Structure formats: structure tokens, C-alpha cells
Amino acid sequence: MTQESRPAPRRAPTEEEAKALASAIRLRILRLCFKEQLTNKEIATRLGANPATVLYHVRKLVSTGFLEAQEARSGPSGAYEVPYLATEKSWRLEQDGHDLDVRQAVIGAFVDEMGQVPASDEVLISRLAVQLTKEGHDRFLERVMGILEEIKAEETDEEADSTRYSIFLAVHPESQPGQPGQPRHSQA
């Protein structure tokens, strides 16, 4: 990726944006509306959730600019429906793990979504522990983020032979149970 083609640097979320992203259901709504316009009722059906509850979360995402209302349409029964589409604003925000509520929401959304994916050769899960210097860590993160930005830039529109994939990546220092400042884990 050349210097000219690099995306604008990410910015920290405002307090209101961080609050909006600190919900697994809201993150799942954003994923559902990523390229597909969905009404509140359609979102609720796909999530198996109460439409009134979903509407509350949709309104929060709209008010913070993460979802946009699209042109109203008539539904199957002739009722007035408003579909929503994700703005991809969350991708342009720095989500560095400092906000524990957002971190828990991201992990919760991942667990919920993975729980619905059937076993498949297309699912890859991997874990690795490595020992890195600060410079090695920074270089690794820069490379990984560069790859993610590159993939995002190459993304195609919905085509007959394309499949939507989710990528979850967490890079963190290993916890040291029993060390000062670290939670103790019980042995089961």
C-alpha cells in the first residue's frame, strides 16, 4: 500500500459513539445492515429479538451516525417501512481496547455470530502466543492493519460468486493470573 493510497488515520470515538458501540446487539445490527438494507422488523426477525428493543438500538445507531435511514418503501402488507444501512463509520474509529464495555460488546457479538455459523472448511480459528519487542509488536500491528485495509479496499459489491466473511482479530498481552493488578481465576 503506497503512502498516497493509505486511508485517513482512525480517530478515537466520542463518548456517545463509544456508548453506542458498547452493545453486542448494536454491533450485530451493524453487521446485518452492512451492504443490505433492512427494516427494523427484518433486523428483529434475523436477531430473534423483540422489534421494540431492536428499534431502541436502531435509533441509537442512527443518532450517532452508524446507521442511515434509506428511502421509505411499502412493505408486503402495504405498511410504510424504513430500511437502514450501515455507514461503515465504526471501521474508521480507533477501537484499541481501552473501553472495556466496547471490548466486551465486540467479543459478545463475535461469540453470538460464531455460534450461528455451521461447521465448515471456510471457518478458520487460530491462536498463537509470541514474544515480541515493542518495535516488533508495533511492526506486526502495522502489517496486520495494512492487510485489513487492503482487503477492505478490494472489497467487491455483492456478486453471485462472492461470499461475505467476518474477521475477528484480538492482539493482547497475556494475562498473568496472580500478578498484582490481574484478576485471579479459579481452577475448576
CSV table of C-alpha atoms in Angstrom, one decimal:
chain,number,residue,atom,x,y,z
A,1,MET,CA,0.0,0.0,0.0
A,2,THR,CA,1.5,3.3,-1.0
A,3,GLN,CA,1.6,6.4,1.1
A,4,GLU,CA,-0.9,8.1,-1.2
A,5,SER,CA,-3.4,5.2,-1.1
A,6,ARG,CA,-3.4,4.8,2.7
A,7,PRO,CA,-6.7,5.5,4.3
A,8,ALA,CA,-7.1,8.5,6.7
A,9,PRO,CA,-6.0,7.8,10.2
A,10,ARG,CA,-8.6,6.5,12.5
A,11,ARG,CA,-9.8,8.7,15.3
A,12,ALA,CA,-10.9,8.0,18.8
A,13,PRO,CA,-14.7,7.6,19.2
A,14,THR,CA,-16.6,10.3,21.1
A,15,GLU,CA,-18.2,9.3,24.4
A,16,GLU,CA,-21.5,9.0,22.7
A,17,GLU,CA,-20.1,6.9,19.9
A,18,ALA,CA,-18.3,4.6,22.4
A,19,LYS,CA,-21.6,4.1,24.3
A,20,ALA,CA,-23.4,3.2,21.0
A,21,LEU,CA,-20.7,0.6,20.2
A,22,ALA,CA,-20.7,-0.8,23.7
A,23,SER,CA,-23.6,-3.2,22.9
A,24,ALA,CA,-23.3,-6.6,21.3
A,25,ILE,CA,-26.8,-6.3,19.7
A,26,ARG,CA,-25.9,-3.0,18.2
A,27,LEU,CA,-22.7,-4.4,16.7
A,28,ARG,CA,-24.7,-7.3,15.3
A,29,ILE,CA,-27.2,-4.8,13.8
A,30,LEU,CA,-24.4,-3.0,12.1
A,31,ARG,CA,-23.1,-6.3,10.7
A,32,LEU,CA,-26.6,-7.3,9.4
A,33,CYS,CA,-27.0,-3.9,7.7
A,34,PHE,CA,-23.5,-3.8,6.2
A,35,LYS,CA,-24.4,-3.9,2.4
A,36,GLU,CA,-28.1,-4.9,2.9
A,37,GLN,CA,-30.9,-2.5,3.6
A,38,LEU,CA,-33.1,-3.9,6.4
A,39,THR,CA,-36.1,-2.6,8.2
A,40,ASN,CA,-36.5,-2.8,11.9
A,41,LYS,CA,-38.8,-5.8,11.6
A,42,GLU,CA,-36.3,-7.6,9.4
A,43,ILE,CA,-33.5,-6.9,11.8
A,44,ALA,CA,-35.6,-8.1,14.7
A,45,THR,CA,-36.5,-11.3,12.9
A,46,ARG,CA,-32.9,-12.1,12.0
A,47,LEU,CA,-31.8,-11.5,15.5
A,48,GLY,CA,-34.7,-13.3,17.1
A,49,ALA,CA,-35.3,-10.2,19.2
A,50,ASN,CA,-38.3,-8.0,20.2
A,51,PRO,CA,-38.9,-5.3,17.5
A,52,ALA,CA,-39.4,-2.6,20.1
A,53,THR,CA,-36.0,-3.5,21.7
A,54,VAL,CA,-34.4,-3.5,18.3
A,55,LEU,CA,-36.0,-0.1,17.4
A,56,TYR,CA,-34.4,1.4,20.5
A,57,HIS,CA,-30.9,0.2,19.4
A,58,VAL,CA,-31.5,1.2,15.7
A,59,ARG,CA,-32.4,4.7,16.9
A,60,LYS,CA,-29.2,4.9,19.0
A,61,LEU,CA,-27.2,3.8,15.9
A,62,VAL,CA,-28.9,6.3,13.7
A,63,SER,CA,-28.4,9.2,16.1
A,64,THR,CA,-24.7,8.5,16.3
A,65,GLY,CA,-24.2,8.1,12.6
A,66,PHE,CA,-23.5,4.4,12.4
A,67,LEU,CA,-26.8,3.6,10.6
A,68,GLU,CA,-28.6,5.7,8.0
A,69,ALA,CA,-32.3,5.6,7.2
A,70,GLN,CA,-32.8,4.8,3.5
A,71,GLU,CA,-35.7,5.8,1.2
A,72,ALA,CA,-39.0,4.6,2.7
A,73,ARG,CA,-40.9,1.9,1.0
A,74,SER,CA,-44.1,-0.1,1.2
A,75,GLY,CA,-43.8,-3.4,2.9
A,76,PRO,CA,-45.5,-6.7,1.9
A,77,SER,CA,-48.7,-5.6,3.7
A,78,GLY,CA,-48.6,-2.1,2.3
A,79,ALA,CA,-47.3,-0.6,5.5
A,80,TYR,CA,-44.8,2.2,5.5
A,81,GLU,CA,-41.3,0.8,6.2
A,82,VAL,CA,-37.9,2.5,6.6
A,83,PRO,CA,-34.9,0.3,5.8
A,84,TYR,CA,-31.5,1.1,7.3
A,85,LEU,CA,-27.9,0.7,6.0
A,86,ALA,CA,-24.7,0.8,8.0
A,87,THR,CA,-22.4,3.7,7.2
A,88,GLU,CA,-19.2,1.8,8.0
A,89,LYS,CA,-18.3,4.7,10.4
A,90,SER,CA,-17.2,2.2,13.0
A,91,TRP,CA,-14.4,0.9,10.8
A,92,ARG,CA,-12.9,4.5,10.7
A,93,LEU,CA,-12.8,4.7,14.5
A,94,GLU,CA,-9.9,3.6,16.7
A,95,GLN,CA,-11.1,0.7,18.8
A,96,ASP,CA,-7.9,0.0,20.8
A,97,GLY,CA,-9.4,-1.9,23.7
A,98,HIS,CA,-9.2,0.9,26.3
A,99,ASP,CA,-13.0,0.9,26.6
A,100,LEU,CA,-13.8,-2.3,28.4
A,101,ASP,CA,-17.6,-2.0,27.6
A,102,VAL,CA,-16.8,-1.8,23.9
A,103,ARG,CA,-14.3,-4.7,24.2
A,104,GLN,CA,-16.9,-6.9,25.9
A,105,ALA,CA,-19.5,-5.9,23.2
A,106,VAL,CA,-17.2,-6.8,20.4
A,107,ILE,CA,-16.4,-10.2,22.0
A,108,GLY,CA,-20.0,-10.8,22.7
A,109,ALA,CA,-21.1,-10.1,19.2
A,110,PHE,CA,-18.3,-12.4,17.9
A,111,VAL,CA,-19.4,-15.2,20.2
A,112,ASP,CA,-23.1,-14.8,19.2
A,113,GLU,CA,-22.3,-14.7,15.5
A,114,MET,CA,-19.8,-17.6,15.6
A,115,GLY,CA,-22.4,-19.7,17.5
A,116,GLN,CA,-24.7,-19.4,14.4
A,117,VAL,CA,-22.1,-20.4,11.8
A,118,PRO,CA,-22.2,-24.1,10.9
A,119,ALA,CA,-19.1,-26.2,10.8
A,120,SER,CA,-17.3,-25.5,7.6
A,121,ASP,CA,-13.9,-25.7,5.8
A,122,GLU,CA,-14.3,-22.0,5.3
A,123,VAL,CA,-14.0,-21.3,9.1
A,124,LEU,CA,-10.5,-20.7,10.4
A,125,ILE,CA,-9.7,-20.3,14.0
A,126,SER,CA,-6.2,-19.9,15.2
A,127,ARG,CA,-4.4,-19.0,18.4
A,128,LEU,CA,-0.7,-18.1,18.8
A,129,ALA,CA,1.5,-16.9,21.6
A,130,VAL,CA,4.6,-15.0,20.7
A,131,GLN,CA,7.3,-13.0,22.5
A,132,LEU,CA,7.8,-9.6,20.8
A,133,THR,CA,9.7,-6.4,21.5
A,134,LYS,CA,7.8,-3.2,21.5
A,135,GLU,CA,9.1,-2.5,18.0
A,136,GLY,CA,8.2,-6.0,16.8
A,137,HIS,CA,4.7,-5.6,18.2
A,138,ASP,CA,4.2,-2.2,16.5
A,139,ARG,CA,5.5,-3.6,13.2
A,140,PHE,CA,3.2,-6.6,13.5
A,141,LEU,CA,0.1,-4.4,14.2
A,142,GLU,CA,1.0,-2.1,11.3
A,143,ARG,CA,1.3,-5.1,8.9
A,144,VAL,CA,-2.0,-6.7,10.1
A,145,MET,CA,-3.9,-3.4,9.9
A,146,GLY,CA,-2.4,-2.8,6.4
A,147,ILE,CA,-3.7,-6.2,5.3
A,148,LEU,CA,-7.1,-5.5,6.7
A,149,GLU,CA,-7.2,-2.0,5.0
A,150,GLU,CA,-6.1,-3.6,1.7
A,151,ILE,CA,-8.8,-6.3,1.9
A,152,LYS,CA,-11.4,-3.6,2.7
A,153,ALA,CA,-10.3,-1.5,-0.3
A,154,GLU,CA,-10.5,-4.5,-2.6
A,155,GLU,CA,-14.0,-5.5,-1.4
A,156,THR,CA,-16.4,-6.2,-4.2
A,157,ASP,CA,-20.1,-5.4,-4.4
A,158,GLU,CA,-22.5,-8.3,-3.8
A,159,GLU,CA,-21.8,-10.7,-6.7
A,160,ALA,CA,-23.3,-14.1,-7.4
A,161,ASP,CA,-19.9,-15.8,-6.8
A,162,SER,CA,-18.9,-13.8,-3.7
A,163,THR,CA,-19.4,-14.6,0.0
A,164,ARG,CA,-19.4,-12.3,3.0
A,165,TYR,CA,-16.8,-13.2,5.6
A,166,SER,CA,-16.3,-11.9,9.1
A,167,ILE,CA,-12.8,-11.3,10.5
A,168,PHE,CA,-12.2,-11.1,14.3
A,169,LEU,CA,-8.7,-10.3,15.5
A,170,ALA,CA,-7.6,-9.7,19.0
A,171,VAL,CA,-4.0,-9.0,19.9
A,172,HIS,CA,-3.3,-8.6,23.6
A,173,PRO,CA,-0.6,-9.1,26.2
A,174,GLU,CA,-1.1,-12.4,28.0
A,175,SER,CA,-2.7,-12.1,31.4
A,176,GLN,CA,-0.6,-13.2,34.3
A,177,PRO,CA,-3.1,-14.6,36.9
A,178,GLY,CA,-1.9,-13.9,40.4
A,179,GLN,CA,0.3,-10.9,39.4
A,180,PRO,CA,-0.6,-7.6,41.1
A,181,GLY,CA,-3.4,-5.9,39.1
A,182,GLN,CA,-4.5,-9.1,37.4
A,183,PRO,CA,-7.8,-10.9,38.2
A,184,ARG,CA,-7.4,-14.3,39.9
A,185,HIS,CA,-9.0,-17.2,38.0
A,186,SER,CA,-10.4,-20.2,39.9
A,187,GLN,CA,-9.3,-23.6,39.0
A,188,ALA,CA,-12.3,-25.8,38.1
